[in-house]
PDB file of C-alpha atoms in Angstrom:
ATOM      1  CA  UNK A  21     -33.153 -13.166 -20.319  1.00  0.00           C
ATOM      2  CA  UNK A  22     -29.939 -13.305 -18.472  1.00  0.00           C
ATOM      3  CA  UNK A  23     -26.687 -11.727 -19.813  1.00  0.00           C
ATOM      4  CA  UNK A  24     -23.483 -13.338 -18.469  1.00  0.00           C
ATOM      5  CA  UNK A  25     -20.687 -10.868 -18.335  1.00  0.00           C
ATOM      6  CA  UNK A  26     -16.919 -12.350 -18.849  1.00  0.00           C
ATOM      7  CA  UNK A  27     -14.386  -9.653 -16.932  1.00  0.00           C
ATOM      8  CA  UNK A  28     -11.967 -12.038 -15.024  1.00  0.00           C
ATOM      9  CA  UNK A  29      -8.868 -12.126 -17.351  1.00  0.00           C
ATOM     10  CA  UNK A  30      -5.828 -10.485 -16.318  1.00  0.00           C
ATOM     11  CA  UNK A  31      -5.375  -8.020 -19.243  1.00  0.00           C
ATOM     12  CA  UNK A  32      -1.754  -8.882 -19.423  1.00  0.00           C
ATOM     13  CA  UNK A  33      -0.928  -7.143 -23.155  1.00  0.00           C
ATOM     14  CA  UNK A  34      -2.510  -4.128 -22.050  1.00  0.00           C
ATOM     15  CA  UNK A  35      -0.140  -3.650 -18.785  1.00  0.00           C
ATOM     16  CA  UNK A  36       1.174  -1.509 -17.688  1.00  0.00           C
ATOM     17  CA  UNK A  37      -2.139   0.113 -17.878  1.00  0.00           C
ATOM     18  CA  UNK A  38      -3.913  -3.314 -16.207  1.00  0.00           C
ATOM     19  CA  UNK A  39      -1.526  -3.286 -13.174  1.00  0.00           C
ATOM     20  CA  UNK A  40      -3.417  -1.205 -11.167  1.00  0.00           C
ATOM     21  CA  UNK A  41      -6.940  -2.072 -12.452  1.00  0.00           C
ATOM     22  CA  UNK A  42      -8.707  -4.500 -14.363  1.00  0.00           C
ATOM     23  CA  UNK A  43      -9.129  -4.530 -18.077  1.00  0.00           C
ATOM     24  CA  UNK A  44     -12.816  -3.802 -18.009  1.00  0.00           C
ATOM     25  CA  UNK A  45     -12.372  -1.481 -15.725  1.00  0.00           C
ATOM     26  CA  UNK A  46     -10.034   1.273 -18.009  1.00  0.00           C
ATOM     27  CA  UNK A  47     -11.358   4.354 -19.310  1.00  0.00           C
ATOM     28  CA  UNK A  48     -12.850   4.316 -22.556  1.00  0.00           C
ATOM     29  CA  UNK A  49     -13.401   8.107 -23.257  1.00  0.00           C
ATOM     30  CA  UNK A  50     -15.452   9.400 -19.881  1.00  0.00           C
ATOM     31  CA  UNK A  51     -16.400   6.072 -18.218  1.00  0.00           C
ATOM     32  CA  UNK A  52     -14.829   2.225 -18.172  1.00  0.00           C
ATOM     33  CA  UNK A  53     -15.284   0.218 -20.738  1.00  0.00           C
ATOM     34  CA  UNK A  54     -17.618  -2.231 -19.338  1.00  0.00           C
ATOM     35  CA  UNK A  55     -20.321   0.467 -18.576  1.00  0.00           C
ATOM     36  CA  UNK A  56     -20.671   0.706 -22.814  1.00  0.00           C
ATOM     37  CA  UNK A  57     -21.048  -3.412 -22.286  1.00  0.00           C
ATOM     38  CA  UNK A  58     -23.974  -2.765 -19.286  1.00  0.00           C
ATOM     39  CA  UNK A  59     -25.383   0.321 -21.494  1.00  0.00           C
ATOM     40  CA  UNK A  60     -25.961  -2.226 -24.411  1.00  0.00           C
ATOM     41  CA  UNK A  61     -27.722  -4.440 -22.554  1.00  0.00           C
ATOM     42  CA  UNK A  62     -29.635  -2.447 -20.994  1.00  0.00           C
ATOM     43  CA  UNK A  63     -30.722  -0.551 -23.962  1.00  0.00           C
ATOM     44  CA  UNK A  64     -31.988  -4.160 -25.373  1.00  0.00           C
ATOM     45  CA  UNK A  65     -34.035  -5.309 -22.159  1.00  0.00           C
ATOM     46  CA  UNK A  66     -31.761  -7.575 -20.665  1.00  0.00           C
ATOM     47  CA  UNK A  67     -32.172  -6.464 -17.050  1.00  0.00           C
ATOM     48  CA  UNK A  68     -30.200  -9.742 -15.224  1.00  0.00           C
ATOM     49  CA  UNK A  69     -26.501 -10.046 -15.172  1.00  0.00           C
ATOM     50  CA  UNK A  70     -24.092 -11.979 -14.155  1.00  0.00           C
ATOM     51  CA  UNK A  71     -20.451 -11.056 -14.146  1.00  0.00           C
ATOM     52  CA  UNK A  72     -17.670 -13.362 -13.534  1.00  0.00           C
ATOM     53  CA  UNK A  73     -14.784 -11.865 -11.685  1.00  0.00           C
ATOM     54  CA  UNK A  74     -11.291 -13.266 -10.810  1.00  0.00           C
ATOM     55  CA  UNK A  75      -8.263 -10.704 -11.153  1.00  0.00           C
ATOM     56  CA  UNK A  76      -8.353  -6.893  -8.956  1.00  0.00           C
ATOM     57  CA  UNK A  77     -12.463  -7.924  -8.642  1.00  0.00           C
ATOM     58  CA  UNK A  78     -12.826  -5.317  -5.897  1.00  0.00           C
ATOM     59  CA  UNK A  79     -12.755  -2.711  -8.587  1.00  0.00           C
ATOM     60  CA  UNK A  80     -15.393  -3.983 -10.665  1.00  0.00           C
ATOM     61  CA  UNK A  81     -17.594  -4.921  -7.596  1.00  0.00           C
ATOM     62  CA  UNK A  82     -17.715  -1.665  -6.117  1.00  0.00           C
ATOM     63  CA  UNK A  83     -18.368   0.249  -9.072  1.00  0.00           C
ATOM     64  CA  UNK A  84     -21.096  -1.177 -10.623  1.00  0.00           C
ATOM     65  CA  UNK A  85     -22.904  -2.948  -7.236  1.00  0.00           C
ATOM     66  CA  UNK A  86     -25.992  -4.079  -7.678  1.00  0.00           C
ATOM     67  CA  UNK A  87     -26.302  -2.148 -11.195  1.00  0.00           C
ATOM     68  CA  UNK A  88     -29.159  -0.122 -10.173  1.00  0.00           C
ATOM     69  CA  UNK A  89     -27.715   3.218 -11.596  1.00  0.00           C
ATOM     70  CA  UNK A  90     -28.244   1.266 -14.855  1.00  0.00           C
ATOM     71  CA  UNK A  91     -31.583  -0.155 -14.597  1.00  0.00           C
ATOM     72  CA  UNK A  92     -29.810  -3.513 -14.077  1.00  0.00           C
ATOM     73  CA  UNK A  93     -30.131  -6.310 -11.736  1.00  0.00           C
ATOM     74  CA  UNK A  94     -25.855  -7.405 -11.382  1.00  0.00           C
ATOM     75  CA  UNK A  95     -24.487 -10.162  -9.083  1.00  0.00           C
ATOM     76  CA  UNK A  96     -20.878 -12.157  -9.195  1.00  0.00           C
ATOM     77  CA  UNK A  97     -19.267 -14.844  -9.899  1.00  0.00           C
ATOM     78  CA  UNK A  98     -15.741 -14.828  -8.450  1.00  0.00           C
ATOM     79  CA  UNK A  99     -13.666 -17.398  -9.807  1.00  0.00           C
ATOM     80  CA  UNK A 100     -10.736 -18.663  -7.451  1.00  0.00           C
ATOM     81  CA  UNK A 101      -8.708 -19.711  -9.980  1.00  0.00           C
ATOM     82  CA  UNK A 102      -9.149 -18.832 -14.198  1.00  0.00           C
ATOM     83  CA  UNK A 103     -11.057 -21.282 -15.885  1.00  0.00           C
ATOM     84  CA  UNK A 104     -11.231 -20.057 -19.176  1.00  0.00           C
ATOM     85  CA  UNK A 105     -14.048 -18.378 -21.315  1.00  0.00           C
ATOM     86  CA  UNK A 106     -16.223 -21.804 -20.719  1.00  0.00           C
ATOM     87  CA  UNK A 107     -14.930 -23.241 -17.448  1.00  0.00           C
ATOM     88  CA  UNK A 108     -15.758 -19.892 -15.736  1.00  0.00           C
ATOM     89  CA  UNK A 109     -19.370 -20.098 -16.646  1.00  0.00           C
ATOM     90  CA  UNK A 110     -19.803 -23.358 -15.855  1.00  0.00           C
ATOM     91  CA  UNK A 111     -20.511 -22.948 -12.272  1.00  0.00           C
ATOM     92  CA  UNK A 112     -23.564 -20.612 -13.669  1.00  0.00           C
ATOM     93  CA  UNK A 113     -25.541 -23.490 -14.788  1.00  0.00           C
ATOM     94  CA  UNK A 114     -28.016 -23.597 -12.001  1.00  0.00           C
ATOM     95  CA  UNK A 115     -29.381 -20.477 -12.252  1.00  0.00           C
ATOM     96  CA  UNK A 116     -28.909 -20.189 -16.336  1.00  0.00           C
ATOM     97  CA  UNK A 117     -32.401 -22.261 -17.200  1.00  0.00           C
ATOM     98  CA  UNK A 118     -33.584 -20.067 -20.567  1.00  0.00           C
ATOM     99  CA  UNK A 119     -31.314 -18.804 -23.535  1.00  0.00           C
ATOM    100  CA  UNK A 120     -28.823 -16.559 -22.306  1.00  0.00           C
ATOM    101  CA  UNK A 121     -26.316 -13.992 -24.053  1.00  0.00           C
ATOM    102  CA  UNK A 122     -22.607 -13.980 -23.326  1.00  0.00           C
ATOM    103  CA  UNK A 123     -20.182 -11.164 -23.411  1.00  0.00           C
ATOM    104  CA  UNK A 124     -16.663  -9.720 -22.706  1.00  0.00           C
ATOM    105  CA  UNK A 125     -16.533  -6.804 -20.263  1.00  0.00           C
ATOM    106  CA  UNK A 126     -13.470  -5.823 -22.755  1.00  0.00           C
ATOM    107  CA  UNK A 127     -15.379  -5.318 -25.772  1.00  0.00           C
ATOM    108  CA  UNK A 128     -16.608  -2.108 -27.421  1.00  0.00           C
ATOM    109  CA  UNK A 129     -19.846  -2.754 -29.565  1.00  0.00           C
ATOM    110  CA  UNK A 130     -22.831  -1.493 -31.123  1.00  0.00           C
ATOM    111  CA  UNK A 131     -24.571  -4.428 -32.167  1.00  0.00           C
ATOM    112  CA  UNK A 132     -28.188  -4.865 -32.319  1.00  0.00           C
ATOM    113  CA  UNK A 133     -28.493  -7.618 -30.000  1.00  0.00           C
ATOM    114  CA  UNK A 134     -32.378  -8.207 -30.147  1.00  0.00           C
ATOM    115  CA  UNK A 135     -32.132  -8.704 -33.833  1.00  0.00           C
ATOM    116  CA  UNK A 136     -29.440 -11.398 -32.849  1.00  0.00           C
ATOM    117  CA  UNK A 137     -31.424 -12.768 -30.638  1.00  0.00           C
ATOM    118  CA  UNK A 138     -34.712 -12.908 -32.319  1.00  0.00           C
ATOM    119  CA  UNK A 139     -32.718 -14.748 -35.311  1.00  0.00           C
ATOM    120  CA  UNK A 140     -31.305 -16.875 -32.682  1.00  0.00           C
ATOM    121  CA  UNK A 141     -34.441 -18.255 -31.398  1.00  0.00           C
ATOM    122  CA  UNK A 142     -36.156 -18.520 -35.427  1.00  0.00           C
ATOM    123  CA  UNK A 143     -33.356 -20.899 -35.909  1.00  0.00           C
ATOM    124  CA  UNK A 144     -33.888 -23.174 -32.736  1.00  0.00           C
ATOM    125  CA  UNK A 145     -30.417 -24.194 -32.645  1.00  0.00           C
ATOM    126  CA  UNK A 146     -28.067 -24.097 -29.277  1.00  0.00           C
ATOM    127  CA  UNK A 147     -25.476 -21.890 -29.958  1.00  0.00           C
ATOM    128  CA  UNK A 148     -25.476 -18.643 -31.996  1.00  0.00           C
ATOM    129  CA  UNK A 149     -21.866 -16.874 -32.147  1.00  0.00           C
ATOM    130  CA  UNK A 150     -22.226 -13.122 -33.877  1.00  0.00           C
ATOM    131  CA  UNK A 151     -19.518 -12.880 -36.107  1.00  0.00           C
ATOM    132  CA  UNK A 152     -17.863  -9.752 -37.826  1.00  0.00           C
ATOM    133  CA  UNK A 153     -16.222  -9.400 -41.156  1.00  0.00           C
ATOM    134  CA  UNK A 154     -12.373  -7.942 -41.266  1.00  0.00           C
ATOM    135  CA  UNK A 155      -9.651  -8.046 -43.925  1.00  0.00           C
ATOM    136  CA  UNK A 156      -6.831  -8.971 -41.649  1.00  0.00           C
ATOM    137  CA  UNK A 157      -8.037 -12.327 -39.205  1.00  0.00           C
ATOM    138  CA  UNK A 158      -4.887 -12.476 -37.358  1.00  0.00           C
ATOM    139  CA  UNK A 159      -5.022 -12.829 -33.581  1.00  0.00           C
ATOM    140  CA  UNK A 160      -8.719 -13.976 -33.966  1.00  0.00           C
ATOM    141  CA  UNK A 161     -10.936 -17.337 -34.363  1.00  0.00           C
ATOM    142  CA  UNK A 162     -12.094 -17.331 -38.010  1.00  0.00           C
ATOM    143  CA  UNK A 163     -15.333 -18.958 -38.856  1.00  0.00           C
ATOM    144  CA  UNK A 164     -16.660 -20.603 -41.709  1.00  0.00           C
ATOM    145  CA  UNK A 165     -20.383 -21.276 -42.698  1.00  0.00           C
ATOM    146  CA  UNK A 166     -22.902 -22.467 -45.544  1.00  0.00           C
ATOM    147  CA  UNK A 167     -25.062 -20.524 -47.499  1.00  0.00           C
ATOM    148  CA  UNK A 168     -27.828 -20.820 -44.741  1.00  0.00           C
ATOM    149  CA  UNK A 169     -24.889 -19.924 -42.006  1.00  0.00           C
ATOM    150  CA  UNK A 170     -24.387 -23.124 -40.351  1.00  0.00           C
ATOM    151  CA  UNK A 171     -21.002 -23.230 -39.404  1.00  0.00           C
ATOM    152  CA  UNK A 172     -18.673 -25.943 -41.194  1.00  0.00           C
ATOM    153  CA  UNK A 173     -15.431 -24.854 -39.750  1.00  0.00           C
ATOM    154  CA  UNK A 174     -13.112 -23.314 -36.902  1.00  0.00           C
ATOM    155  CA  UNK A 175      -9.664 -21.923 -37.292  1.00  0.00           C
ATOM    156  CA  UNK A 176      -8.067 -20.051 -33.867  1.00  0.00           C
ATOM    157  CA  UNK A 177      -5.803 -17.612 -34.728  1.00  0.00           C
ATOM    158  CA  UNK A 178      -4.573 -17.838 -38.330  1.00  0.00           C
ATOM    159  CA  UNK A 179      -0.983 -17.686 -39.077  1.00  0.00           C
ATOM    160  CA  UNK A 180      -1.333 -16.364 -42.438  1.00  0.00           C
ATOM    161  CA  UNK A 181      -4.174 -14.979 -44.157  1.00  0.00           C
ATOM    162  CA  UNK A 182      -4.675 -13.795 -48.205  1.00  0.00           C
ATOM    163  CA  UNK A 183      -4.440 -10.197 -48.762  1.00  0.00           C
ATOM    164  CA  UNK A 184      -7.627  -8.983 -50.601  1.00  0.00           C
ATOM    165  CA  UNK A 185     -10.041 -11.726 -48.741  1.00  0.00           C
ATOM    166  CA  UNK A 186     -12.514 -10.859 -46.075  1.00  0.00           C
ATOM    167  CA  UNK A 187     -12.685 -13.187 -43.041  1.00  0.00           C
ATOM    168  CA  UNK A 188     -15.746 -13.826 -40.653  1.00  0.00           C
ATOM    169  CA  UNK A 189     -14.516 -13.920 -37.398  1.00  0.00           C
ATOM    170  CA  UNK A 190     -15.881 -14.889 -33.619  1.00  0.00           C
ATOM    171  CA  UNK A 191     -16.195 -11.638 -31.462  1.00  0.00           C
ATOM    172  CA  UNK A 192     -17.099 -13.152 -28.771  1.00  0.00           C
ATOM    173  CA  UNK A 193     -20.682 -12.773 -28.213  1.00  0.00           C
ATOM    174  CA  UNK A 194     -22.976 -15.955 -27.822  1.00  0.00           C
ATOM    175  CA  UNK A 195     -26.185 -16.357 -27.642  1.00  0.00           C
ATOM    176  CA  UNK A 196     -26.820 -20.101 -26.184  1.00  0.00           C
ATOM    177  CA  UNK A 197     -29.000 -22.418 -24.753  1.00  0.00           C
ATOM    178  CA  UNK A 198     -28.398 -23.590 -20.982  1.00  0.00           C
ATOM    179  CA  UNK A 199     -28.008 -27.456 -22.356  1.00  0.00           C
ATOM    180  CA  UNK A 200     -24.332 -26.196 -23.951  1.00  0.00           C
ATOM    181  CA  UNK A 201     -22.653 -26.341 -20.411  1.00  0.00           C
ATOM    182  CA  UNK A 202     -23.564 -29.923 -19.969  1.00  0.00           C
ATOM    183  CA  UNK A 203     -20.485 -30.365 -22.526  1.00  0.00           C
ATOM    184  CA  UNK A 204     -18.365 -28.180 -20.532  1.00  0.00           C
ATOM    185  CA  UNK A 205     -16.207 -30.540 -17.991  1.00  0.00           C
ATOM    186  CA  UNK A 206     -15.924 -29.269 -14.093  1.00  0.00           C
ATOM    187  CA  UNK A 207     -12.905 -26.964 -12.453  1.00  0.00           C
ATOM    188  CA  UNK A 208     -11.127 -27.230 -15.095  1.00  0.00           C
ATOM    189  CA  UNK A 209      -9.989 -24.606 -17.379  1.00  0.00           C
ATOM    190  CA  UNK A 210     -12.251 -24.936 -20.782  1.00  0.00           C
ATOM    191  CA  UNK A 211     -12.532 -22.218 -23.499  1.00  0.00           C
ATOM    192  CA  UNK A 212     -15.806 -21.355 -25.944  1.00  0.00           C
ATOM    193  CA  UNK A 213     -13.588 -20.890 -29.047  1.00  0.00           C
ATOM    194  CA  UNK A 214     -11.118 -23.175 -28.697  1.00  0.00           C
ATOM    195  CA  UNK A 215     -12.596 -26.312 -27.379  1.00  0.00           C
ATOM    196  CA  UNK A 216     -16.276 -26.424 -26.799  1.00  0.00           C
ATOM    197  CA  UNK A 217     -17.589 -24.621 -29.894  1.00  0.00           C
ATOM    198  CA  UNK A 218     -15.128 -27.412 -32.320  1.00  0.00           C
ATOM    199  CA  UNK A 219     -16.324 -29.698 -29.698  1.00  0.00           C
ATOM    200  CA  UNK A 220     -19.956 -29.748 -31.011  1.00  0.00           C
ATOM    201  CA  UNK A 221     -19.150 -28.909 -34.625  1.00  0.00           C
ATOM    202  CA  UNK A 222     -17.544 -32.290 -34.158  1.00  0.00           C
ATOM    203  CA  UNK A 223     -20.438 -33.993 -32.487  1.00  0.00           C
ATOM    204  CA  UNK A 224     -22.883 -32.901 -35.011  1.00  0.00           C
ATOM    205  CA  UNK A 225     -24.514 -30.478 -32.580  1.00  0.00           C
ATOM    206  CA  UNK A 226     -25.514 -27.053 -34.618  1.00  0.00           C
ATOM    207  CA  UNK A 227     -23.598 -24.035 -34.735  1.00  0.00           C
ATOM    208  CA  UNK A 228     -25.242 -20.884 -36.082  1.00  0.00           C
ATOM    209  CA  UNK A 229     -22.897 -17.726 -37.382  1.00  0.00           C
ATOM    210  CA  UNK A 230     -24.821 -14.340 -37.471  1.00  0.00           C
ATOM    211  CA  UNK A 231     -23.206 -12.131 -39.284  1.00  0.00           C
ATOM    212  CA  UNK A 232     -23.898  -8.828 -37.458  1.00  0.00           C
ATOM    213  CA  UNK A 233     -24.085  -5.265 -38.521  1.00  0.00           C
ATOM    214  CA  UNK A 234     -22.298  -2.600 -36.736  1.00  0.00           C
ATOM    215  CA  UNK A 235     -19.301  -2.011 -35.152  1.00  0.00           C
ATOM    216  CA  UNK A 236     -17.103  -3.902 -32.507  1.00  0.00           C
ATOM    217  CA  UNK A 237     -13.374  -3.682 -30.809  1.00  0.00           C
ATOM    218  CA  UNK A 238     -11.888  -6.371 -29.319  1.00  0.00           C
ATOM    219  CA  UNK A 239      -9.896  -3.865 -26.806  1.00  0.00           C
ATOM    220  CA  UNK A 240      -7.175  -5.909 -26.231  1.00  0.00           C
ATOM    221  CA  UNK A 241      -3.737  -4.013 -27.157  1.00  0.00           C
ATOM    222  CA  UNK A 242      -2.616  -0.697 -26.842  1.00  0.00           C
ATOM    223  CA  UNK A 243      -2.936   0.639 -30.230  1.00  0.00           C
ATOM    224  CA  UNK A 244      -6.692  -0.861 -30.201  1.00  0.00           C
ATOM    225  CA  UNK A 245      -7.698   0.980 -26.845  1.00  0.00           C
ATOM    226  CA  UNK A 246      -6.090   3.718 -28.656  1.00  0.00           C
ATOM    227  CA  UNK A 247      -7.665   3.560 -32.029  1.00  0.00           C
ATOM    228  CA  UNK A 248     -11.181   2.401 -30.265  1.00  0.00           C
ATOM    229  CA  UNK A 249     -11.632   5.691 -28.608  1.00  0.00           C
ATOM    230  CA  UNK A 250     -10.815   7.677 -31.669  1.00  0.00           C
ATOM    231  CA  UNK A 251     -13.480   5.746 -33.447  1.00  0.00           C
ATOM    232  CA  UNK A 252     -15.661   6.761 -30.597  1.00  0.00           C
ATOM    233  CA  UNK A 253     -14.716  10.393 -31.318  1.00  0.00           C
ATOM    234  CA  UNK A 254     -15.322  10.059 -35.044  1.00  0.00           C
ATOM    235  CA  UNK A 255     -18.645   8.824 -34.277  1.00  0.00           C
ATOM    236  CA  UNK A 256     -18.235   5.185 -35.578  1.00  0.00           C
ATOM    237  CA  UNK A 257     -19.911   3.480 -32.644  1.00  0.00           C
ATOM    238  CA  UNK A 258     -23.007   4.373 -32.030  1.00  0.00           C
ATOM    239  CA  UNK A 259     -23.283   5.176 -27.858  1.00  0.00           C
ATOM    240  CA  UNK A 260     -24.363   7.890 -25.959  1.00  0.00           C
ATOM    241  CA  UNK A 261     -21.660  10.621 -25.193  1.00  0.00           C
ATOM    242  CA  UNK A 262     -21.603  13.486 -22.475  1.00  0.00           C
ATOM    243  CA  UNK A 263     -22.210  16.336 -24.353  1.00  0.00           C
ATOM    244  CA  UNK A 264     -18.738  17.812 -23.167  1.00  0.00           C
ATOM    245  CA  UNK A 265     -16.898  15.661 -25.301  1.00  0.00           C
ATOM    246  CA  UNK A 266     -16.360  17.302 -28.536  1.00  0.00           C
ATOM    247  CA  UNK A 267     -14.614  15.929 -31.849  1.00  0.00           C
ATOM    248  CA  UNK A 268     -11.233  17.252 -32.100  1.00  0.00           C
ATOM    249  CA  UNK A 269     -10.475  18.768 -34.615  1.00  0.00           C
ATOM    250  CA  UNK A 270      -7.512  17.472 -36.080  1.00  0.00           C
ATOM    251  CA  UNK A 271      -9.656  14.164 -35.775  1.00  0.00           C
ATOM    252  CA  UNK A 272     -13.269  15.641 -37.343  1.00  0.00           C
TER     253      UNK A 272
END
């Protein structure tokens, strides 16, 4: 199984930290972010990955390589110009000819992916998005299913929201069968969440929400890359930590 690897996006309301370097590429802890992203993967079997590049790719190229240090097999996809979420894996669909997994090299998660998977493929249906539950949705896509967790319904980014309700909302993770890109239209910029996935819903292709257990961070502000590392600390997500790195104790 392939794993495709989104880490092309500019990072722009994390500056002035992504100036310098790409988002996936800032320290999370002892190590960049995306190595927790590789680590997961890794730690689930899914050896072959693709990661599609665009802004300071230099960075991310020449420290993970080939992914060997991992027990990986990594190559690129540098995209001249960003395409979106969609449009930037698009190109992939040649060599993307069994179910694949899609990620964000920005993303902080424990999820058990193989259980997501193996649910994926009992259902036999094209697209699988993991979903989390949170109180407050805004800044996300929110998702709506049936009891059997077909999804009915897709809101991006919520103005409002109810205080007191719990929200299911996309993190970002697919799990999808190569025939989805065939909806996806050519070098031109075309996003998951926003167009394809609402896309299908519409043409009466099925949509599967998992609703997955563990934790996950979108790491996409300041306060979160903040906050994301003291949940590492406070041993929220579960990864594997140098042993030097102790709890403070104002934080234990």
């Amino acid at each position: 199984m392939r794993a495709v690897i989104m880490a092309g996006g500019q990072g722009t309301r994390l500056q002035p930290l992504t100036k310098r370097l790409p988002k996936p590429m800032l320290q999370l802890l002892d190590r960049p972010m995306m190595e927790y992203v590789v680590e997961l993967l890794a730690a689930h079997e899914i050896r072959d990955i693709t990661i599609t590049v665009c802004y300071l790719a230099a960075h991310i190229r020449s420290h993970f390589g080939d992914g060997a240090k991992w027990g990986v097999r990594i190559d690129y996809h540098e995209e001249v110009h960003p395409l979106g979420t969609a449009g930037g894996i698009k190109p992939l669909r040649p060599k993307l000819d069994d179910t694949f997994i899609v990620m964000s090299g920005d993303g902080l998660t424990d999820f058990d992916l193989s259980k997501a998977i193996a649910a994926h493929r009992k259902r036999r249906v094209p697209v699988t998005i993991l979903l989390k539950q949170v109180a407050c949705p805004l800044g996300y896509g929110v998702v709506s299913t049936d009891d059997s967790g077909c999804i009915t319904q897709f809101i991006e980014k919520p103005k409002t929201f109810i205080q007191g309700k719990n929200y299911w909302i996309n993190t970002g993770i697919y799990i999808l069968e190569p025939e989805v890109l065939d909806y996806v239209p050519e070098n031109r910029p075309f996003d998951f969440g926003k167009e394809l996935f609402p896309m299908l819903l519409k043409a009466g292709v099925p949509l599967y929400g998992y609703a997955a257990d563990g934790y996950w961070s979108d790491v996409g502000t300041l306060q979160q890359y903040y906050q994301s590392q003291i949940d590492m600390l406070q041993g929220k997500v579960r990864i594997h930590l140098p042993v030097e790195v102790q709890v403070p104790v104002e934080l234990a």
